[in-house]
Coordinates of C-alpha atoms in Angstrom, one line a residue:
M254 CA 152.1 3.8 -7.2
T255 CA 154.3 6.7 -6.0
G256 CA 152.1 9.5 -7.3
I257 CA 155.4 11.1 -8.7
R258 CA 155.4 12.2 -12.3
L259 CA 157.2 14.5 -14.7
T260 CA 156.1 18.1 -14.9
A261 CA 154.2 18.1 -18.2
P262 CA 151.0 19.6 -19.7
V263 CA 147.7 17.6 -19.4
P264 CA 147.3 15.2 -22.4
G265 CA 145.4 16.9 -25.2
W266 CA 144.7 13.8 -27.3
S267 CA 144.4 10.0 -26.8
I268 CA 144.4 6.7 -28.5
D269 CA 142.7 3.6 -27.2
A270 CA 144.4 0.2 -27.6
D271 CA 144.7 -3.3 -26.0
V272 CA 148.5 -3.0 -25.8
V273 CA 151.0 -0.2 -26.1
V274 CA 154.6 -1.1 -26.8
V275 CA 157.2 1.6 -26.0
G276 CA 160.3 1.1 -28.1
S277 CA 161.0 -0.2 -31.6
G278 CA 164.1 -2.4 -31.2
V279 CA 164.2 -6.2 -31.5
A280 CA 162.3 -6.6 -28.2
G281 CA 159.6 -4.0 -28.8
L282 CA 158.8 -4.9 -32.4
T283 CA 158.8 -8.7 -31.7
A284 CA 156.3 -8.2 -28.9
A285 CA 154.2 -5.9 -31.0
L286 CA 154.0 -8.3 -33.9
R287 CA 153.1 -11.3 -31.7
C288 CA 150.4 -9.3 -29.9
A289 CA 148.9 -8.0 -33.2
A290 CA 149.0 -11.4 -34.7
A291 CA 146.8 -12.6 -31.8
G292 CA 144.2 -10.0 -32.6
L293 CA 145.1 -7.4 -30.0
A294 CA 144.8 -3.7 -30.9
T295 CA 148.5 -2.8 -30.6
V296 CA 150.2 0.6 -30.7
V297 CA 153.9 1.1 -31.0
V298 CA 155.4 4.3 -29.6
T299 CA 159.0 5.1 -30.4
K300 CA 161.2 8.0 -29.5
A301 CA 162.7 8.6 -32.9
R302 CA 162.0 6.7 -36.2
L303 CA 161.1 3.0 -36.1
D304 CA 164.6 2.0 -37.0
D305 CA 166.6 4.4 -34.8
G306 CA 167.0 2.4 -31.6
S307 CA 170.0 0.5 -30.2
T308 CA 169.2 -2.6 -32.2
R309 CA 170.2 -0.9 -35.4
W310 CA 173.7 -0.2 -34.0
A311 CA 174.4 -3.8 -33.0
Q312 CA 177.5 -5.0 -34.9
G313 CA 177.7 -8.2 -33.0
G314 CA 175.2 -11.0 -33.7
V315 CA 172.7 -13.3 -32.0
A316 CA 174.1 -16.0 -29.8
A317 CA 172.2 -19.4 -29.9
A318 CA 173.1 -23.0 -30.0
L319 CA 172.5 -23.5 -33.7
G320 CA 175.7 -25.2 -34.8
E321 CA 176.6 -28.8 -35.0
G322 CA 177.9 -30.1 -31.6
D323 CA 176.7 -27.1 -29.7
T324 CA 174.0 -27.4 -27.1
P325 CA 171.9 -25.1 -25.0
E326 CA 173.7 -26.5 -21.9
Q327 CA 177.0 -25.3 -23.2
H328 CA 175.5 -21.9 -24.0
L329 CA 174.1 -21.9 -20.4
D330 CA 177.5 -22.7 -18.9
D331 CA 179.2 -19.8 -20.8
T332 CA 176.5 -17.4 -19.7
L333 CA 176.7 -18.4 -16.1
V334 CA 180.5 -17.9 -16.1
A335 CA 180.3 -14.5 -17.7
G336 CA 177.6 -13.4 -15.2
A337 CA 180.0 -13.8 -12.3
G338 CA 177.7 -15.8 -10.0
L339 CA 174.6 -13.6 -10.2
C340 CA 172.8 -15.0 -13.2
D341 CA 169.4 -16.6 -12.4
E342 CA 169.9 -20.1 -13.8
T343 CA 166.2 -20.6 -14.5
A344 CA 166.1 -17.5 -16.6
V345 CA 169.3 -18.4 -18.4
R346 CA 168.0 -21.9 -19.1
T347 CA 164.8 -20.4 -20.5
L348 CA 166.9 -18.1 -22.8
V349 CA 169.2 -20.8 -24.2
T350 CA 166.6 -23.5 -24.7
E351 CA 164.0 -21.2 -26.3
G352 CA 166.6 -19.2 -28.2
P353 CA 167.3 -21.3 -31.2
D354 CA 163.6 -21.5 -32.3
A355 CA 163.2 -17.8 -31.6
V356 CA 166.0 -17.1 -34.0
R357 CA 164.4 -19.4 -36.6
R358 CA 161.1 -17.5 -36.2
L359 CA 163.1 -14.2 -36.7
I360 CA 164.4 -15.7 -40.0
G361 CA 160.8 -16.6 -40.9
T362 CA 159.9 -12.9 -40.3
G363 CA 162.4 -12.0 -43.0
A364 CA 165.8 -11.5 -41.4
H365 CA 168.7 -12.8 -43.5
F366 CA 171.8 -14.1 -41.7
D367 CA 175.2 -14.7 -43.3
T368 CA 175.5 -18.3 -44.6
A369 CA 178.3 -20.8 -45.2
D370 CA 179.0 -22.5 -48.5
D371 CA 176.6 -25.3 -47.6
G372 CA 173.8 -22.9 -46.9
T373 CA 173.8 -23.2 -43.1
I374 CA 174.1 -20.1 -40.9
A375 CA 177.7 -19.0 -40.7
L376 CA 178.6 -18.9 -37.0
G377 CA 181.3 -16.7 -35.4
R378 CA 182.8 -16.5 -32.0
E379 CA 182.9 -13.7 -29.4
G380 CA 184.2 -13.1 -25.9
G381 CA 183.2 -15.7 -23.3
H382 CA 182.0 -18.2 -25.8
H383 CA 183.8 -21.5 -26.0
R384 CA 182.1 -22.3 -29.4
R385 CA 181.2 -20.6 -32.6
R386 CA 177.6 -19.8 -32.0
I387 CA 177.1 -16.1 -33.1
A388 CA 174.9 -15.6 -36.1
H389 CA 175.8 -12.4 -38.0
A390 CA 174.2 -10.5 -40.9
G391 CA 176.2 -8.4 -43.4
G392 CA 179.4 -9.2 -41.5
D393 CA 179.1 -6.5 -38.8
A394 CA 175.6 -5.1 -39.6
T395 CA 173.4 -7.7 -37.7
G396 CA 171.3 -5.1 -35.9
A397 CA 170.6 -3.2 -39.0
E398 CA 169.3 -6.3 -40.8
I399 CA 167.2 -7.4 -37.8
S400 CA 165.7 -3.9 -37.6
R401 CA 165.0 -3.8 -41.3
A402 CA 163.2 -7.1 -41.2
L403 CA 161.1 -6.3 -38.2
V404 CA 160.2 -2.7 -39.4
E405 CA 159.1 -4.1 -42.7
A406 CA 156.9 -6.7 -40.9
V407 CA 155.4 -4.0 -38.7
R408 CA 154.5 -1.9 -41.8
E409 CA 153.2 -4.9 -43.7
A410 CA 150.9 -5.7 -40.7
A411 CA 149.7 -2.0 -40.7
L412 CA 150.4 -1.6 -37.0
H413 CA 149.5 1.7 -35.5
T414 CA 152.8 3.5 -34.8
V415 CA 153.6 6.8 -33.2
E416 CA 157.1 8.0 -34.0
N417 CA 159.2 10.8 -32.6
A418 CA 157.4 10.4 -29.2
L419 CA 159.0 10.5 -25.8
V420 CA 157.1 8.5 -23.2
L421 CA 156.5 10.4 -20.0
D422 CA 154.7 8.5 -17.3
L423 CA 152.6 5.4 -16.6
L424 CA 148.8 5.9 -16.4
T425 CA 146.9 3.8 -13.8
D426 CA 143.3 3.1 -12.9
A427 CA 141.7 3.5 -9.5
E428 CA 143.1 0.1 -8.3
G429 CA 146.7 1.0 -9.3
R430 CA 146.7 -1.2 -12.4
T431 CA 148.3 -0.1 -15.6
A432 CA 146.0 2.0 -17.8
G433 CA 148.4 3.3 -20.5
V434 CA 151.1 6.0 -20.9
S435 CA 151.4 9.7 -21.4
L436 CA 153.7 10.8 -24.1
H437 CA 154.9 13.8 -26.0
V438 CA 155.1 13.8 -29.8
M439 CA 157.8 16.0 -31.3
G440 CA 156.9 17.9 -34.4
E441 CA 153.8 18.0 -36.5
G442 CA 151.9 15.0 -37.7
Q443 CA 148.8 13.0 -36.9
H444 CA 149.5 13.7 -33.2
D445 CA 151.4 16.6 -31.7
G446 CA 152.3 17.6 -28.2
V447 CA 151.4 15.7 -25.0
G448 CA 148.8 13.0 -25.3
A449 CA 148.0 9.5 -24.0
V450 CA 147.7 5.9 -25.2
N451 CA 145.0 4.2 -23.1
A452 CA 145.7 0.5 -22.7
P453 CA 145.5 -2.1 -20.0
A454 CA 148.9 -3.6 -20.9
V455 CA 152.1 -1.6 -21.4
I456 CA 155.3 -3.1 -22.6
L457 CA 158.5 -1.1 -22.0
A458 CA 161.2 -1.9 -24.5
T459 CA 162.9 1.5 -24.3
G460 CA 166.5 0.2 -24.5
G461 CA 169.5 1.4 -22.4
M462 CA 170.8 4.3 -20.4
G463 CA 174.3 4.7 -21.8
Q464 CA 173.8 8.5 -22.2
V465 CA 174.4 8.8 -18.4
F466 CA 178.1 8.6 -19.3
S467 CA 180.2 11.0 -21.4
A468 CA 181.3 8.3 -23.9
T469 CA 179.0 5.5 -24.9
T470 CA 178.2 3.2 -27.8
N471 CA 174.5 3.9 -27.2
P472 CA 172.5 6.3 -29.5
P473 CA 171.4 9.7 -28.2
V474 CA 167.9 8.4 -27.4
A475 CA 169.3 6.0 -24.7
T476 CA 168.5 8.2 -21.7
G477 CA 167.0 5.7 -19.3
D478 CA 163.5 6.8 -19.9
G479 CA 161.9 3.4 -19.3
V480 CA 163.7 2.8 -16.0
A481 CA 162.9 6.3 -14.8
L482 CA 159.2 5.9 -15.7
A483 CA 159.1 2.5 -13.9
L484 CA 160.6 3.9 -10.7
R485 CA 158.1 6.8 -10.6
A486 CA 155.4 4.2 -11.2
G487 CA 156.5 2.3 -8.1
A488 CA 158.2 -0.6 -9.9
E489 CA 161.3 -2.3 -8.6
V490 CA 164.6 -2.2 -10.4
S491 CA 167.6 -4.4 -9.9
D492 CA 171.3 -4.7 -10.6
L493 CA 171.6 -1.2 -11.9
E494 CA 175.2 -0.9 -10.8
F495 CA 176.3 -3.5 -13.4
V496 CA 176.9 -1.4 -16.5
Q497 CA 179.0 -3.1 -19.1
F498 CA 181.8 -1.1 -20.6
H499 CA 182.6 -2.4 -24.1
P500 CA 186.4 -2.9 -24.1
T501 CA 187.0 -1.9 -27.8
V502 CA 185.4 1.4 -28.7
L503 CA 187.2 3.6 -31.3
F504 CA 189.1 6.2 -29.3
L505 CA 188.4 9.7 -30.8
G506 CA 190.3 11.8 -28.3
A507 CA 190.1 12.6 -24.6
G508 CA 187.4 15.2 -25.1
A509 CA 185.1 13.0 -27.2
E510 CA 181.6 12.8 -25.9
G511 CA 178.3 11.2 -26.9
Q512 CA 177.9 8.1 -29.1
Q513 CA 181.3 6.6 -30.1
P514 CA 182.0 4.0 -32.9
L515 CA 182.1 0.4 -31.7
V516 CA 184.7 -2.0 -32.8
S517 CA 182.8 -5.3 -32.5
E518 CA 184.0 -8.1 -30.4
A519 CA 183.7 -10.2 -33.5
V520 CA 186.9 -8.6 -34.7
R521 CA 188.7 -10.2 -31.8
G522 CA 186.7 -13.4 -32.5
E523 CA 188.4 -13.6 -35.8
G524 CA 191.9 -13.2 -34.3
A525 CA 192.6 -9.5 -33.7
H526 CA 195.1 -8.8 -30.9
L527 CA 195.1 -6.2 -28.1
V528 CA 198.5 -4.6 -27.9
D529 CA 200.2 -1.6 -26.2
A530 CA 202.0 1.2 -28.0
H531 CA 205.0 -1.1 -28.3
G532 CA 203.0 -3.9 -30.0
T533 CA 203.1 -6.2 -27.0
R534 CA 200.0 -8.4 -26.4
F535 CA 198.8 -8.0 -22.8
M536 CA 195.9 -10.4 -22.6
L537 CA 198.0 -13.5 -22.8
G538 CA 198.2 -15.0 -19.3
Q539 CA 195.3 -12.9 -18.1
H540 CA 192.6 -15.4 -19.0
E541 CA 192.4 -18.7 -20.7
L542 CA 190.6 -17.1 -23.6
A543 CA 193.0 -14.2 -23.9
E544 CA 191.4 -11.4 -26.0
L545 CA 188.1 -13.4 -26.0
A546 CA 187.7 -13.3 -22.2
P547 CA 184.4 -12.0 -20.9
R548 CA 184.0 -8.2 -21.5
D549 CA 184.5 -7.1 -17.9
I550 CA 187.9 -8.9 -17.8
V551 CA 189.1 -7.3 -21.1
A552 CA 187.8 -3.8 -20.1
K553 CA 189.7 -4.0 -16.8
A554 CA 192.9 -5.3 -18.4
I555 CA 192.8 -2.4 -20.9
T556 CA 192.2 0.1 -18.2
R557 CA 195.0 -1.3 -16.1
Q558 CA 197.4 -1.0 -19.1
M559 CA 196.3 2.6 -19.6
Q560 CA 197.0 3.4 -16.0
L561 CA 200.3 1.6 -16.1
H562 CA 201.5 3.4 -19.3
G563 CA 199.9 6.7 -18.5
T564 CA 197.9 6.6 -21.8
E565 CA 194.3 7.2 -22.7
H566 CA 193.9 4.1 -25.0
M567 CA 195.4 0.8 -26.1
Y568 CA 195.4 -0.7 -29.6
L569 CA 193.5 -3.4 -31.5
D570 CA 195.8 -4.9 -34.2
A571 CA 194.1 -6.7 -37.1
R572 CA 196.5 -5.8 -39.8
H573 CA 197.0 -9.5 -40.6
F574 CA 193.4 -9.7 -41.7
G575 CA 194.3 -8.0 -45.0
A576 CA 192.1 -5.7 -47.0
K577 CA 189.8 -8.4 -48.4
M578 CA 188.7 -9.8 -45.0
W579 CA 188.1 -6.3 -43.6
E580 CA 186.0 -5.4 -46.6
Q581 CA 184.0 -8.6 -46.6
H582 CA 183.5 -9.2 -42.9
F583 CA 183.7 -5.8 -41.2
P584 CA 182.7 -3.2 -43.8
T585 CA 180.9 -1.0 -41.3
I586 CA 183.8 -0.9 -38.9
L587 CA 186.3 -0.3 -41.7
A588 CA 184.3 2.7 -42.9
A589 CA 184.0 4.2 -39.5
C590 CA 187.7 3.9 -38.8
R591 CA 188.6 5.4 -42.2
T592 CA 186.1 8.3 -41.6
H593 CA 188.2 9.2 -38.5
G594 CA 191.5 8.9 -40.3
I595 CA 192.5 5.4 -39.3
D596 CA 193.1 2.5 -41.7
P597 CA 192.9 -0.8 -39.9
V598 CA 194.3 -2.6 -42.9
T599 CA 197.7 -0.8 -42.4
E600 CA 197.7 0.3 -38.7
P601 CA 196.4 -0.7 -35.3
I602 CA 193.1 0.8 -34.1
P603 CA 193.2 3.0 -31.0
V604 CA 190.6 1.7 -28.5
A605 CA 189.3 2.4 -25.0
P606 CA 186.3 1.2 -23.0
A607 CA 183.0 3.1 -23.2
A608 CA 179.6 2.5 -21.6
H609 CA 177.8 -0.1 -23.6
H610 CA 175.0 -2.2 -22.0
A611 CA 173.0 -2.1 -18.8
S612 CA 172.9 -5.6 -17.3
G613 CA 170.3 -4.4 -14.8
G614 CA 167.0 -2.6 -15.2
I615 CA 163.3 -3.0 -14.4
R616 CA 162.9 -6.2 -12.4
T617 CA 160.7 -8.8 -14.2
D618 CA 159.7 -12.4 -13.9
L619 CA 160.0 -15.0 -16.7
R620 CA 156.9 -13.6 -18.4
G621 CA 158.2 -10.1 -18.4
R622 CA 155.9 -8.9 -15.7
T623 CA 157.1 -6.2 -13.4
T624 CA 155.9 -5.4 -9.8
V625 CA 153.2 -3.0 -11.2
P626 CA 150.2 -5.0 -12.5
G627 CA 149.8 -4.7 -16.3
L628 CA 153.3 -3.2 -16.8
Y629 CA 155.8 -5.4 -18.7
A630 CA 159.5 -4.8 -19.6
C631 CA 161.8 -6.6 -22.1
G632 CA 165.1 -6.0 -23.8
E633 CA 167.9 -3.9 -22.2
V634 CA 165.4 -1.9 -20.1
A635 CA 164.5 -5.1 -18.2
C636 CA 166.4 -7.2 -15.6
T637 CA 165.3 -10.8 -16.1
G638 CA 168.2 -12.3 -14.2
V639 CA 169.8 -13.6 -17.4
H640 CA 172.9 -11.3 -17.5
G641 CA 173.9 -11.4 -13.8
A642 CA 176.9 -9.1 -13.2
N643 CA 178.1 -9.1 -16.8
R644 CA 176.3 -9.9 -20.0
L645 CA 177.7 -12.6 -22.2
A646 CA 178.5 -11.2 -25.7
S647 CA 175.5 -11.3 -28.2
N648 CA 173.0 -12.5 -25.6
S649 CA 171.1 -9.2 -25.6
L650 CA 169.4 -9.6 -29.0
L651 CA 168.5 -13.1 -28.1
E652 CA 167.0 -12.0 -24.7
G653 CA 164.9 -9.4 -26.6
L654 CA 163.5 -12.1 -28.9
V655 CA 162.8 -14.7 -26.3
F656 CA 161.2 -12.6 -23.6
A657 CA 159.2 -10.5 -26.0
E658 CA 157.5 -13.6 -27.2
R659 CA 156.9 -14.7 -23.6
I660 CA 155.3 -11.3 -22.8
A661 CA 153.1 -11.5 -25.8
A662 CA 151.9 -15.0 -24.8
D663 CA 151.1 -13.8 -21.3
I664 CA 149.1 -10.8 -22.5
V665 CA 147.2 -12.9 -25.0
A666 CA 146.4 -15.5 -22.4
D667 CA 145.3 -12.8 -19.8
R668 CA 143.4 -10.5 -22.2
P669 CA 143.3 -7.6 -19.6
R670 CA 140.3 -5.3 -19.8
S671 CA 140.6 -1.5 -20.1
A672 CA 139.8 0.8 -17.2
A673 CA 139.7 4.5 -17.0
A674 CA 143.0 6.2 -16.0
T675 CA 142.9 8.3 -12.8
V676 CA 145.1 11.1 -11.7
A677 CA 146.3 11.3 -8.0
D678 CA 145.0 14.2 -6.0
D679 CA 148.6 15.3 -5.4
P680 CA 150.5 14.1 -8.4
A681 CA 153.7 15.6 -7.0
P682 CA 155.4 16.6 -10.3
S683 CA 159.2 16.4 -10.4
P684 CA 161.1 19.7 -10.8
L685 CA 162.9 19.6 -14.2
L686 CA 166.5 20.2 -14.8
P687 CA 167.7 22.5 -17.6
P688 CA 169.0 20.8 -20.7
E689 CA 172.6 22.0 -20.1
A690 CA 172.7 19.8 -17.0
R691 CA 173.0 16.8 -19.3
T692 CA 176.8 17.2 -19.8
T693 CA 177.3 17.9 -16.1
I694 CA 175.6 14.6 -15.2
Q695 CA 177.6 12.7 -17.8
R696 CA 180.9 14.0 -16.6
I697 CA 180.0 13.3 -12.9
M698 CA 179.1 9.8 -13.8
T699 CA 182.2 9.2 -15.9
R700 CA 184.5 10.4 -13.2
G701 CA 182.8 8.8 -10.3
A702 CA 181.0 5.6 -11.5
G703 CA 182.9 4.7 -14.7
V704 CA 185.0 1.6 -15.4
V705 CA 186.9 2.1 -12.1
R706 CA 185.0 3.0 -9.0
S707 CA 185.8 3.5 -5.3
A708 CA 184.1 4.6 -2.1
D709 CA 185.5 8.1 -2.5
S710 CA 184.7 8.5 -6.2
L711 CA 181.1 7.3 -5.7
A712 CA 180.6 9.5 -2.6
R713 CA 181.7 12.5 -4.6
A714 CA 179.4 11.5 -7.5
A715 CA 176.5 11.1 -5.1
E716 CA 177.1 14.5 -3.5
E717 CA 177.4 16.3 -6.9
L718 CA 174.2 14.6 -8.2
E719 CA 172.4 15.6 -5.0
D720 CA 173.5 19.2 -5.5
L721 CA 172.0 19.2 -9.0
H722 CA 168.7 18.0 -7.8
R723 CA 168.6 20.2 -4.7
S724 CA 169.2 23.1 -7.0
A725 CA 166.1 22.1 -9.1
F726 CA 163.9 21.9 -6.0
L727 CA 165.1 25.3 -4.8
K728 CA 164.5 26.9 -8.1
A729 CA 161.0 25.4 -8.2
G730 CA 160.2 26.7 -4.8
A731 CA 161.5 30.2 -5.2
A732 CA 159.2 33.2 -5.1
E733 CA 159.9 33.6 -8.8
P734 CA 160.5 30.1 -10.1
K735 CA 163.1 29.7 -12.7
D736 CA 162.9 26.0 -13.2
A737 CA 163.3 24.4 -16.6
V738 CA 160.5 24.6 -19.1
P739 CA 158.8 21.3 -19.8
G740 CA 160.1 19.8 -23.0
V741 CA 162.0 16.8 -24.4
E742 CA 165.5 17.9 -23.4
A743 CA 164.4 18.8 -19.8
W744 CA 162.5 15.5 -19.4
E745 CA 165.5 13.5 -20.7
V746 CA 167.9 15.2 -18.3
T747 CA 165.5 14.7 -15.4
N748 CA 165.4 11.0 -16.3
L749 CA 169.1 10.8 -16.6
L750 CA 169.5 12.3 -13.1
L751 CA 167.1 9.8 -11.6
V752 CA 168.8 6.7 -13.0
S753 CA 172.2 8.1 -12.2
R754 CA 171.3 8.5 -8.6
V755 CA 170.0 5.0 -8.4
L756 CA 173.0 3.6 -10.1
V757 CA 175.4 5.4 -7.7
A758 CA 173.4 4.4 -4.6
A759 CA 173.6 0.7 -5.6
A760 CA 177.3 0.9 -6.5
R761 CA 178.1 2.5 -3.2
Q762 CA 176.3 -0.3 -1.3
R763 CA 178.0 -3.1 -3.2
E764 CA 181.3 -3.2 -1.5
E765 CA 183.1 -5.7 -3.7
T766 CA 184.3 -6.2 -7.2
R767 CA 182.1 -8.4 -9.3
G768 CA 181.6 -8.6 -13.1
C769 CA 181.5 -5.1 -14.6
H770 CA 181.3 -3.4 -11.2
W771 CA 184.9 -2.7 -10.4
R772 CA 185.7 -1.2 -7.0
E773 CA 189.4 -0.5 -6.7
D774 CA 189.1 -0.1 -2.9
R775 CA 187.3 -3.5 -2.7
P776 CA 189.2 -5.5 -5.4
E777 CA 188.0 -9.0 -4.4
R778 CA 184.7 -10.8 -5.1
D779 CA 182.8 -11.4 -1.9
D780 CA 180.4 -14.3 -2.4
E781 CA 179.6 -14.8 1.2
N782 CA 178.1 -11.3 1.6
W783 CA 177.5 -10.1 -1.9
R784 CA 176.4 -13.0 -4.1
R785 CA 173.1 -11.2 -3.9
H786 CA 170.9 -8.8 -6.0
L787 CA 170.2 -5.3 -4.9
V788 CA 166.6 -4.4 -5.5
V789 CA 165.7 -0.7 -5.5
K790 CA 162.3 1.0 -5.2
L791 CA 161.0 4.6 -5.0
T792 CA 158.4 4.9 -2.3
P793 CA 155.3 7.2 -2.2
D794 CA 157.0 9.3 0.5
R795 CA 159.9 9.9 -1.9
Q796 CA 162.4 7.6 -0.2
L797 CA 164.8 5.4 -2.3
V798 CA 164.9 2.0 -0.6
L799 CA 167.6 -0.6 -1.4
R800 CA 167.0 -4.2 -0.4
R801 CA 169.3 -7.2 -0.8
T802 CA 168.0 -10.6 -1.8
D803 CA 168.7 -13.7 0.4
T804 CA 170.5 -15.6 -2.4
E805 CA 171.7 -15.2 -5.9
A806 CA 168.4 -16.5 -7.2
F807 CA 166.3 -13.8 -8.6
G808 CA 163.2 -14.7 -6.6
P809 CA 159.6 -14.3 -7.5
V810 CA 158.4 -10.9 -8.8
Q811 CA 155.3 -9.9 -6.8
P812 CA 153.0 -7.0 -7.1
S813 CA 154.1 -3.7 -5.4
G814 CA 154.0 -3.9 -1.7
A815 CA 154.7 -7.6 -1.5
A816 CA 158.0 -8.6 0.2
D817 CA 160.1 -10.8 -2.0
C818 CA 163.6 -10.3 -0.5
A819 CA 165.2 -9.5 2.8
A820 CA 165.4 -5.8 3.5
T821 CA 168.8 -4.4 4.5
G822 CA 167.2 -1.4 6.2
T823 CA 169.0 0.9 3.8
T824 CA 167.2 4.1 2.9
H825 CA 168.7 6.7 0.7
P826 CA 167.5 10.2 -0.1
T827 CA 165.3 9.9 -3.1
P828 CA 166.4 11.1 -6.5
E829 CA 163.2 13.0 -6.5
E830 CA 164.0 15.4 -3.6
P831 CA 167.0 16.8 -1.8

């Protein structure tokens, strides 16, 4: 444990449980349902409403070897290629072999997928897949259907849920083992203000951190809270530099910020073409799969074309679909485009890359265990080794399903006992940033650590982020402190700064181009030196330590303090002090 925590009031209320699940997407609710079914007292904490997480926004589907002639081995091969040499093969094999049955269990929970005329699941194709293996629901509303089914199951099971609650920090016992979480409930209800859920097992399923960038497909709640909590708790994170930028996000103008409408890869899977302003296809010859190349390749190609033509977007042309296909297969995307004055039936869609998915996160083993005893992580907040340097399309929902079930099985088998939480003598609270710093952080990250990065751009970003944090410490230490008032917006911004600093530190150290990490000053992939994982940890003396693994294998995840990879000797100023 680091002893570092957010500045917040002392918890004024508490709930006792066997397990607390933080997050209500596919990973969190699947884990919660499995734990509750085994008789464990389970509490679900979620930042907004139960159905407001990233899962609901997923237009793509669930990838699994469900079709005739497809096999887990073929799915594994496509995943390894997309991951650009950094996938952990054991983790991927676990995903693809357990995935089909996990999808069937999801259907048993009540999720309805689109079917073909013969009643079998209708399977589509997306980038990086050599077969049609993507199960969709409602055409382009898969996430919404999965969320609906899981939320209904949670309510039918009468699970204890705490909505509109921002998790703050991990609680631990005298031996440093997990003892629950502190959280803040926004608004009146059964609970209000800062409280605690006391539990010997905590599952973080808090989703992504797309809000560190100006334009993202992530909802506003995706502020990296889980990764920040884990770092303060002393857990290791890995591969945070690999942020996938979705190639085809509806372009709303150069000044557009916040959550942007996604144009699903499934549109390209059905034959849409990427073209420039003259209508010329530019993916032909770039990759054997053309528009269906892995996302990092497509995002880079679009960015190169934008640079070449001096424009801010390219186009996705699917006019040949016709109105009927758009209305039946992609009603959500059609409505979003028309809302913004674009009719894809009659005109190409302006698109540009935007931050989409974090391939890295809290480092876990195959049972979802982190380096902090009793703390688990699954879904986008976790780094299982499955995605490597670039996630294969539609593997994220499957990862949430498979590893959530594995976590639940581990907790049920272990049945951890509760212990009283303790507070460090010197808890060292972090100075908070003012809410207005959010936009500043997002613009720094977009300029310096976006689709295209370089040593110079990352150095500038690191310096600007350091200035922000130094300012917070100076204000906190002033004779008349003017630091930000504890509250949701200040906590979120402080979390954003922490994960931004870690991301930039890792991206600066990885001096190569690999997967979705594109260094224009280091354009080649360097397997000899960099087919490795970067593991980051925040130490009790407020140092940020980056270590590099010996091989591309993920390696065992051991309790905090155990050495599991070779240290590079690199220490960076912590995101927690100037």
